[in-house]
Tab-separated table of C-alpha atoms and ligand atoms in Angstrom:
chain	number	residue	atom	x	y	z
V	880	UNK	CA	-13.678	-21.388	26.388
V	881	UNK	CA	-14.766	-20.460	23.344
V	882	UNK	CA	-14.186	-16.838	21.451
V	883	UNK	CA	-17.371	-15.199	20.310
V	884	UNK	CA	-15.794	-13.614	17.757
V	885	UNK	CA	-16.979	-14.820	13.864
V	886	UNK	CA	-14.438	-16.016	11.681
V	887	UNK	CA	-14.442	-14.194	7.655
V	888	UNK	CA	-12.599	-16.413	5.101
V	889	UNK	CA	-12.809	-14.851	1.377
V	890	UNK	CA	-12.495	-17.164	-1.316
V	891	UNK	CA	-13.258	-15.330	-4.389
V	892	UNK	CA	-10.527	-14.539	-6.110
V	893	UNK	CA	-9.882	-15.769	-9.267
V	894	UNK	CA	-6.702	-18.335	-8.545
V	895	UNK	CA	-5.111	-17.473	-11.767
V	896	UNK	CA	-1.958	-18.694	-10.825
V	897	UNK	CA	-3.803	-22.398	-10.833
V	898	UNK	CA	-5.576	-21.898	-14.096
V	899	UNK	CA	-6.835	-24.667	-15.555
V	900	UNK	CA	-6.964	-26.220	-12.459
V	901	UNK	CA	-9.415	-22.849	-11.426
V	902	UNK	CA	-11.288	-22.693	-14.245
V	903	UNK	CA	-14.178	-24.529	-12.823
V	904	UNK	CA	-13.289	-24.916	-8.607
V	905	UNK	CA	-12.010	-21.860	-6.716
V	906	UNK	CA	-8.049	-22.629	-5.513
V	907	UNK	CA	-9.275	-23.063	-1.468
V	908	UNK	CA	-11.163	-26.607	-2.931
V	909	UNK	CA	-7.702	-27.625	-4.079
V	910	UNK	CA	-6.691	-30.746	-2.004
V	911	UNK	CA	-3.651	-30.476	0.249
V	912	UNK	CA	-3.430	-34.632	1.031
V	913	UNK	CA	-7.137	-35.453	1.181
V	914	UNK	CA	-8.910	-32.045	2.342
V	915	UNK	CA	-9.437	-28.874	0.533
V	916	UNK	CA	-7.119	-26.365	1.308
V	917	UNK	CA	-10.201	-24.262	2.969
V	918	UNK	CA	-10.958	-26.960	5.499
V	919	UNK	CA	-7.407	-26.857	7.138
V	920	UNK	CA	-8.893	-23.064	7.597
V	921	UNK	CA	-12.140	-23.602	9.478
V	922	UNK	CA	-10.569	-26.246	11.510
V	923	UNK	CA	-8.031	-23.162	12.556
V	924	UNK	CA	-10.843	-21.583	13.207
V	925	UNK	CA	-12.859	-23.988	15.194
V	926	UNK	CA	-9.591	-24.881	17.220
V	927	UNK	CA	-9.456	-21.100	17.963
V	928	UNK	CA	-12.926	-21.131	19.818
V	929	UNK	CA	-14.558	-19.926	16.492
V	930	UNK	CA	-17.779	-21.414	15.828
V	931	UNK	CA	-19.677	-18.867	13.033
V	932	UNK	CA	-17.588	-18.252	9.873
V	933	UNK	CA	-18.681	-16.478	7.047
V	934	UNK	CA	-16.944	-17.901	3.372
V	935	UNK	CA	-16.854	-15.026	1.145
V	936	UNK	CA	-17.725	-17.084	-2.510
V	937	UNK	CA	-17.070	-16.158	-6.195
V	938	UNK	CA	-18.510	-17.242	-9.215
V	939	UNK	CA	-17.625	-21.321	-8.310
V	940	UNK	CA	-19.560	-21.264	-5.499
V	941	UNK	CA	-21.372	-24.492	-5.451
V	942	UNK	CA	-17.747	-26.649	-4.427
V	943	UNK	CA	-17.551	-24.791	-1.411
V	944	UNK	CA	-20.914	-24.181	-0.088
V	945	UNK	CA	-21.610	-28.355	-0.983
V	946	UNK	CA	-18.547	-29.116	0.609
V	947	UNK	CA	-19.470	-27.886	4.070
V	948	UNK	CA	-23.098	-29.239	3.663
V	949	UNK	CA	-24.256	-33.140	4.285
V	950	UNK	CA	-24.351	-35.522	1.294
V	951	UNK	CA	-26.749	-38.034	2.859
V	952	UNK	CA	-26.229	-40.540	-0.609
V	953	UNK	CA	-22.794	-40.922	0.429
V	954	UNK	CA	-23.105	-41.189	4.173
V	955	UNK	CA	-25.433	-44.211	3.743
V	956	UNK	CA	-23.508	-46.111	1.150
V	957	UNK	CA	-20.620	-45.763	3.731
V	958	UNK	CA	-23.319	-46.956	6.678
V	959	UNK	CA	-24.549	-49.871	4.422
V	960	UNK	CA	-20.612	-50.721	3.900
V	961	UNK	CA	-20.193	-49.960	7.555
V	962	UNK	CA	-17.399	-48.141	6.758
V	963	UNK	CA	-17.170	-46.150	10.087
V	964	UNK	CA	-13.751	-44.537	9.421
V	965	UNK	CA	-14.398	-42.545	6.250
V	966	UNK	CA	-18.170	-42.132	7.399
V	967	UNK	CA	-16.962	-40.244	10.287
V	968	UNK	CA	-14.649	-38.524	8.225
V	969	UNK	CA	-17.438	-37.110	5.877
V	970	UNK	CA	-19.875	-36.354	8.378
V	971	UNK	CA	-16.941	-34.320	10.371
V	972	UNK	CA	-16.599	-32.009	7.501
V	973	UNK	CA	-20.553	-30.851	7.922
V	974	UNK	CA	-20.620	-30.440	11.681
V	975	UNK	CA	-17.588	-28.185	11.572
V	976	UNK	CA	-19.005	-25.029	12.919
V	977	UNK	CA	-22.071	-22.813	11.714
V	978	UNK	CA	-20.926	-22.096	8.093
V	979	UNK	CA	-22.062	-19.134	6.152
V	980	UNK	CA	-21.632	-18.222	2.803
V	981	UNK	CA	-21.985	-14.895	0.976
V	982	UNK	CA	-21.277	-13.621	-2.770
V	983	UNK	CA	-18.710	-11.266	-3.860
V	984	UNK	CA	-19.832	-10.177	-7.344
V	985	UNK	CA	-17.187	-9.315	-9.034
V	986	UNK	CA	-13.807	-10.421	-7.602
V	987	UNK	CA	-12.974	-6.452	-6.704
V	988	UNK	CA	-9.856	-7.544	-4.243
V	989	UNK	CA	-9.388	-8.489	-0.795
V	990	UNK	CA	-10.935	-5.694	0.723
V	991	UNK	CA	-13.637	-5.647	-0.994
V	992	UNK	CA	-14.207	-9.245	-0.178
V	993	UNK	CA	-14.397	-8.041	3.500
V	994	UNK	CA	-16.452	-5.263	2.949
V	995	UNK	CA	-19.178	-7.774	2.124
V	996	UNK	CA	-18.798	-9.560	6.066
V	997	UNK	CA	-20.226	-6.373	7.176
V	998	UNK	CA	-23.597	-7.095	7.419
V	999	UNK	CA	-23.056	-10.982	8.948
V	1000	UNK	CA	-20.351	-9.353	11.259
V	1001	UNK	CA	-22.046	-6.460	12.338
V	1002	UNK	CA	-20.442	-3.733	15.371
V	1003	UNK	CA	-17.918	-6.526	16.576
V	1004	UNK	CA	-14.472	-7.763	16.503
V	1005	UNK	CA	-13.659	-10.525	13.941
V	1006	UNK	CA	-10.843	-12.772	12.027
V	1007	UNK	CA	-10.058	-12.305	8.523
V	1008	UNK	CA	-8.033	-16.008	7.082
V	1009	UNK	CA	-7.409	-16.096	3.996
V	1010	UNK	CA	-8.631	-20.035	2.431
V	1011	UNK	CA	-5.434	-20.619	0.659
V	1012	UNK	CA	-2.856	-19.691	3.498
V	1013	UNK	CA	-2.555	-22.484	5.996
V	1014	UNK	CA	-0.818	-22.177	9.657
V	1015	UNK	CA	0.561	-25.654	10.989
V	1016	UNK	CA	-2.113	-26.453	13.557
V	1017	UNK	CA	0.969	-27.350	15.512
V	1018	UNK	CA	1.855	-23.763	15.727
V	1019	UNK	CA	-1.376	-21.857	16.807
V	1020	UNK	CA	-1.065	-18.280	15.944
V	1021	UNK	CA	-4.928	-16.923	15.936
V	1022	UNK	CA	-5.553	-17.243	19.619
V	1023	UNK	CA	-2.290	-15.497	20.368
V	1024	UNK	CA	-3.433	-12.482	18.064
V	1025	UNK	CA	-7.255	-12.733	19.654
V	1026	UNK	CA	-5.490	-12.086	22.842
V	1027	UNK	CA	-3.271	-9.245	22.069
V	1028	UNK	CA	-6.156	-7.517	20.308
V	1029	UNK	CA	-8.489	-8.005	23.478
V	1030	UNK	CA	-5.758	-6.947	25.649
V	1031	UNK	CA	-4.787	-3.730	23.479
V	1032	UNK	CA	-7.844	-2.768	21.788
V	1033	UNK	CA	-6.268	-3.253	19.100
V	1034	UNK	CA	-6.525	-4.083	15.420
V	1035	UNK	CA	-3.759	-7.518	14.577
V	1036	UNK	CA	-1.881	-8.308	11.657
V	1037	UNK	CA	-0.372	-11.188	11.060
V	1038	UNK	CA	3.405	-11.109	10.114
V	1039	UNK	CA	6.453	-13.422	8.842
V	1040	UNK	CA	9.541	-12.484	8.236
V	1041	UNK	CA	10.613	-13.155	4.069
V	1042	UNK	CA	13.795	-13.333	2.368
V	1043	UNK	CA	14.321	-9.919	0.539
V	1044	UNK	CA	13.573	-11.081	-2.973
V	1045	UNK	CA	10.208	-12.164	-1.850
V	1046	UNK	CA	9.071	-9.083	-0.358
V	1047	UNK	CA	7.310	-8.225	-3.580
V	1048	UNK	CA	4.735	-10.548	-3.508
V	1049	UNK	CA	3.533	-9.248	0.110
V	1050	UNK	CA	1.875	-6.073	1.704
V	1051	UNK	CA	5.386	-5.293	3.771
V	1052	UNK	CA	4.921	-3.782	7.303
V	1053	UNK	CA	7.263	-0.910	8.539
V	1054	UNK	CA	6.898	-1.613	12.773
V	1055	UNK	CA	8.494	-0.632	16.321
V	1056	UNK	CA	9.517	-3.095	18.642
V	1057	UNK	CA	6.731	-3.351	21.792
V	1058	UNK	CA	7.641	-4.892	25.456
V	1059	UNK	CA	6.659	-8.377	23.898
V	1060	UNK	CA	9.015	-9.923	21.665
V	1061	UNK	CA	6.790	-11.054	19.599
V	1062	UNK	CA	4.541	-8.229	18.886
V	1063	UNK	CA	4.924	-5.206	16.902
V	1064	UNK	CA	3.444	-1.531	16.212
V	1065	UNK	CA	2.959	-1.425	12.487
V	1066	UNK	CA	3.609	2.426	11.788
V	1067	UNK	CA	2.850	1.932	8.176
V	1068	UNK	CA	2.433	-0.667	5.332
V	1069	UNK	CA	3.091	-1.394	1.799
V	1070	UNK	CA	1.135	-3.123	-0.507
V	1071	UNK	CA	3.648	-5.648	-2.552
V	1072	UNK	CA	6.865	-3.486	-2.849
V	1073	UNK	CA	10.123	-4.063	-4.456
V	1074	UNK	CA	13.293	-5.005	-2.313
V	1075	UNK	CA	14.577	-1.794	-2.570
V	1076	UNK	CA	10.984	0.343	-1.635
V	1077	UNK	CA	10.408	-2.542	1.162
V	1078	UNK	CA	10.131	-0.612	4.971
V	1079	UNK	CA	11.439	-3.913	6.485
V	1080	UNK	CA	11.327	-8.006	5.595
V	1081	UNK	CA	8.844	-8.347	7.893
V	1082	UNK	CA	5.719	-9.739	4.926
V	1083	UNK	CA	1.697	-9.509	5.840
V	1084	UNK	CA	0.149	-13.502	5.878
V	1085	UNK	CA	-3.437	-14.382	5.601
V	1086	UNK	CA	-4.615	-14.049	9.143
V	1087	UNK	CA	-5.978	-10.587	11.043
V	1088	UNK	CA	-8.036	-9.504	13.671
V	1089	UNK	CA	-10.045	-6.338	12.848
V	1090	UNK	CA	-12.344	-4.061	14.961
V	1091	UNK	CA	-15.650	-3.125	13.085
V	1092	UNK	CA	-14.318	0.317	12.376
V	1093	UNK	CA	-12.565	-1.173	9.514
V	1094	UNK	CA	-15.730	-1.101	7.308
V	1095	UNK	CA	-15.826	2.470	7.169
V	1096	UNK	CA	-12.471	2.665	6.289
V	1097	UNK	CA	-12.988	-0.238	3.211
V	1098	UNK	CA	-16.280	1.838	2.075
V	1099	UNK	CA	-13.728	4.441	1.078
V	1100	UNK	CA	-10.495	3.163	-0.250
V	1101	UNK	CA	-9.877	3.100	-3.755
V	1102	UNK	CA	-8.721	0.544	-5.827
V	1103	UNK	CA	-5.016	0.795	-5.128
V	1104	UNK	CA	-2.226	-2.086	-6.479
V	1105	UNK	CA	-3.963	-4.002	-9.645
V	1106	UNK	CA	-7.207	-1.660	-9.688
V	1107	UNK	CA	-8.235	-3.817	-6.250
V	1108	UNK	CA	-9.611	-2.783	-3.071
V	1109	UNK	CA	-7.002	-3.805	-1.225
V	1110	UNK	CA	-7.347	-4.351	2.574
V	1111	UNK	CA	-3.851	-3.143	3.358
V	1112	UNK	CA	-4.763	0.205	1.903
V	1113	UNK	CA	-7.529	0.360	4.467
V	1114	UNK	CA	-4.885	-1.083	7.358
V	1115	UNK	CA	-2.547	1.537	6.265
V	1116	UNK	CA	-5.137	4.224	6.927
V	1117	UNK	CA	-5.885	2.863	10.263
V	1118	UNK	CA	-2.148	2.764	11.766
V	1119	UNK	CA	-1.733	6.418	10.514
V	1120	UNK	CA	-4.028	7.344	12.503
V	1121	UNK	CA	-4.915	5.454	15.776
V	1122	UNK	CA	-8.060	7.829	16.943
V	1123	UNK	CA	-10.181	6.000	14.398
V	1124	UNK	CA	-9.806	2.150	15.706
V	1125	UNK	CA	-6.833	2.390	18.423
V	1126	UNK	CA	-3.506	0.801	17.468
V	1127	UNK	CA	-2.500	-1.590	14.421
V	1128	UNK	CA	-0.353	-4.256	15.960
V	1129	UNK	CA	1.396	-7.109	14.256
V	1130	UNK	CA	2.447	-10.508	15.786
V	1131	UNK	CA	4.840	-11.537	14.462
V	1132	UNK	CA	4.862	-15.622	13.757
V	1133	UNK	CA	7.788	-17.928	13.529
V	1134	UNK	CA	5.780	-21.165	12.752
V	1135	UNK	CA	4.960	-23.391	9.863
V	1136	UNK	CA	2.706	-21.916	7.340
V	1137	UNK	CA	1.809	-23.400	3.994
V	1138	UNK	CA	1.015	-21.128	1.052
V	1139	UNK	CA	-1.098	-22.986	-1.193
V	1140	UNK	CA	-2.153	-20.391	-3.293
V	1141	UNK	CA	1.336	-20.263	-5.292
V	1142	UNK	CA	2.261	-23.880	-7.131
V	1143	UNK	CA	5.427	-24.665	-5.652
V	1144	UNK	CA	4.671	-23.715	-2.290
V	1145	UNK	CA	1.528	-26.110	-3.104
V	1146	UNK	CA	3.196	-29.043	-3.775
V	1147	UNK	CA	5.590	-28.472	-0.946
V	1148	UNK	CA	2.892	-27.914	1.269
V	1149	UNK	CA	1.311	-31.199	0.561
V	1150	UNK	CA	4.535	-33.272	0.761
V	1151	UNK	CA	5.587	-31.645	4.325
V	1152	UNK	CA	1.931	-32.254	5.681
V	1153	UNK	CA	1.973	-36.004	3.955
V	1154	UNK	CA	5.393	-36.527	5.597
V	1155	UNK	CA	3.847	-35.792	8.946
V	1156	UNK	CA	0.928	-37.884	8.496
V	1157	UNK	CA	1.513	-41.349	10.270
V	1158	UNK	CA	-0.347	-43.628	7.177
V	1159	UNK	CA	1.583	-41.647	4.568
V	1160	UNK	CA	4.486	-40.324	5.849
V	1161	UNK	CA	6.811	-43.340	6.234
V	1162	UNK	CA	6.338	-44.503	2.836
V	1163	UNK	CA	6.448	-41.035	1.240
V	1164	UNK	CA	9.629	-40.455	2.833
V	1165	UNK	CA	10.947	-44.002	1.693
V	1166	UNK	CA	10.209	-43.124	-1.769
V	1167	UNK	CA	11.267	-39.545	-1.608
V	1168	UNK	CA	14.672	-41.497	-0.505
V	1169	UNK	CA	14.959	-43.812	-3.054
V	1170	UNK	CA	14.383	-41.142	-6.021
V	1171	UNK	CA	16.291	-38.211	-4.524
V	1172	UNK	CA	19.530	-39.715	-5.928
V	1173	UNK	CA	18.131	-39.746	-9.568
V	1174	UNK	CA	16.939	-36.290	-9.520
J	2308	LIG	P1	-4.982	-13.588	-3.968
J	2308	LIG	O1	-4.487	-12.378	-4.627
J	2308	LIG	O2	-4.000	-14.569	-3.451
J	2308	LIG	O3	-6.019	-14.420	-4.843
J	2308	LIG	O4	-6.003	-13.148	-2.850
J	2308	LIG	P2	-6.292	-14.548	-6.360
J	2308	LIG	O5	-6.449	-13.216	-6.985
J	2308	LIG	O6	-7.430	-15.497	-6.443
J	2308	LIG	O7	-4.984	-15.318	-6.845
J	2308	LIG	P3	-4.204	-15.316	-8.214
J	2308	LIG	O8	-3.053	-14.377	-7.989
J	2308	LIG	O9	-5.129	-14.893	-9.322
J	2308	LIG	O10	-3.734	-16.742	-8.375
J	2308	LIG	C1	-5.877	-13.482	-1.478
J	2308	LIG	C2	-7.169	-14.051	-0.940
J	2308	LIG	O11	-8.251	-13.151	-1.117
J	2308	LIG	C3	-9.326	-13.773	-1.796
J	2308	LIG	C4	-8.729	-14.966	-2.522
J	2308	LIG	O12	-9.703	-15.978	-2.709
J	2308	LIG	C5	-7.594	-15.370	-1.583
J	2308	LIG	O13	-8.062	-16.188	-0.530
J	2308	LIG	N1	-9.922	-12.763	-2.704
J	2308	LIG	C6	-9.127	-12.021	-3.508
J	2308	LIG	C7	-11.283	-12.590	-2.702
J	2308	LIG	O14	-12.043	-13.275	-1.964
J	2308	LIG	N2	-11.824	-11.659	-3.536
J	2308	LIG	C8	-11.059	-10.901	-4.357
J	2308	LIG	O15	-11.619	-10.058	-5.078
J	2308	LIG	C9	-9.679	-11.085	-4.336
């Protein structure tokens, strides 16, 4: 059935860790095998029951917005060729789900990226998944944390656990266990600590589910780590205090997830997912063979 909750993705930021690849295409139009990283997204979303999402856009916005829009040129040239396969494949990308896009401004962080769903999203319940974080569609985790936030009233983080010497490049949740193994009250949270300041190994990844009440929350947090709104600033203020938008839960996920926002973890992503591909991965993995022993 599907969820009638909208779907946020912010892709604004300035991918610096991709410049020059950046310069001129925001990091979610990076291709992962032969789709932009963003499109492994709103098929998340779409397989989720999500059928309105909102793409938050910076100052390269006309890559993502043409991207999700029809190129008629090319669909005939692949008619006249009859070339059904990729035709299908093009037209696919356009009749994902109701697509929406709206400008940051200034890339002022994360939560100030979601501060500007609040108009599209209105007095409701929506996702937050971040375009350069991918979750194995083999491994669904945004139904599971739909559910737990319908069946809590809750507000739902998503969480992984790191190795210790990555902590620092995550907000880091400090959590009690619940009755469900895999779910979590998030007592506090910590925007990108150090190993040694880190409340637990347990790391924030790029998917939540937040009640409206959130935008009130956003319209006052300062710019916290790197002068940027951050959005865990705003979460932190919410499990403090669960009067204002009931509890801040985490789910915790054990799945394959694909962080293609950081170079190596790009190329590995796009190797794994190749791998797994059945018209790639048998001769990827042949020649991954053959030059392993050299390297
Ligand atoms: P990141 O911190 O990973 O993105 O933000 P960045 O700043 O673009 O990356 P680097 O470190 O410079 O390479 C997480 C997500 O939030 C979005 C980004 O597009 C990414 O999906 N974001 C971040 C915004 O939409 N607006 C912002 O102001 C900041």
């Amino acid at each position: 059935m599907a969820n009638p909750i909208k779907a946020v993705i912010p892709a604004a930021g300035l991918g610096t860790r991709f410049l020059p690849a950046t310069k001129a295409m925001p990091k979610e139009m990076l291709p992962v095998v032969d789709k932009p990283a963003i499109q492994y997204v709103v098929e998340e979303a779409v397989a989720a029951g999500i059928d309105d999402i909102l793409v938050i856009i910076g100052r390269n916005k006309n890559a993502l917005a043409n991207h999700f829009d029809r190129v008629t040129e090319l669909e005939h040239t692949l008619e006249q060729k009859g070339d059904h396969s990729k035709l299908s494949r093009v037209t696919a990308t356009s009749s994902l789900a109701d697509i929406h896009f709206v400008r940051q401004g200034d890339p002022r962080g994360l939560g100030h990226a979601v501060l500007r769903a609040r108009k599209h999203v209105g007095n409701e319940t929506f996702a937050v998944m971040l375009g350069d974080d991918l979750i194995d569609a083999r491994d669904p985790l945004l139904s599971r944390m739909i559910d737990v936030s319908t069946q809590r009233a809750a507000t739902v983080v998503a969480l992984m656990e790191v190795d210790p010497s990555q902590i620092h490049l995550y907000g880091c949740a400090d959590v009690d266990a619940t009755d469900e193994t895999d779910v979590v009250t998030i007592k506090g949270l910590v925007e990108k600590p150090s190993a040694e300041e880190a409340p637990s190994n347990l790391a924030i990844i790029g998917r939540y589910v937040l009640r409206p009440e959130i935008f009130d929350v956003l319209e006052t947090t300062p710019p916290g780590k790197g002068g940027e709104i951050q959005l865990t600033d705003a979460l932190e203020v919410l499990a403090a205090d669960a009067e204002i938008a009931g509890p801040v839960l985490g789910v915790v996920f054990s799945g394959r997830r694909y962080d293609t926002g950081d170079r190596l973890d790009y190329l590995k992503s796009s190797i794994q997912l190749a791998l797994d591909r059945e018209d790639l991965g048998p001769d990827l993995a042949a020649w991954i063979k053959e030059i392993a022993p050299t390297i």
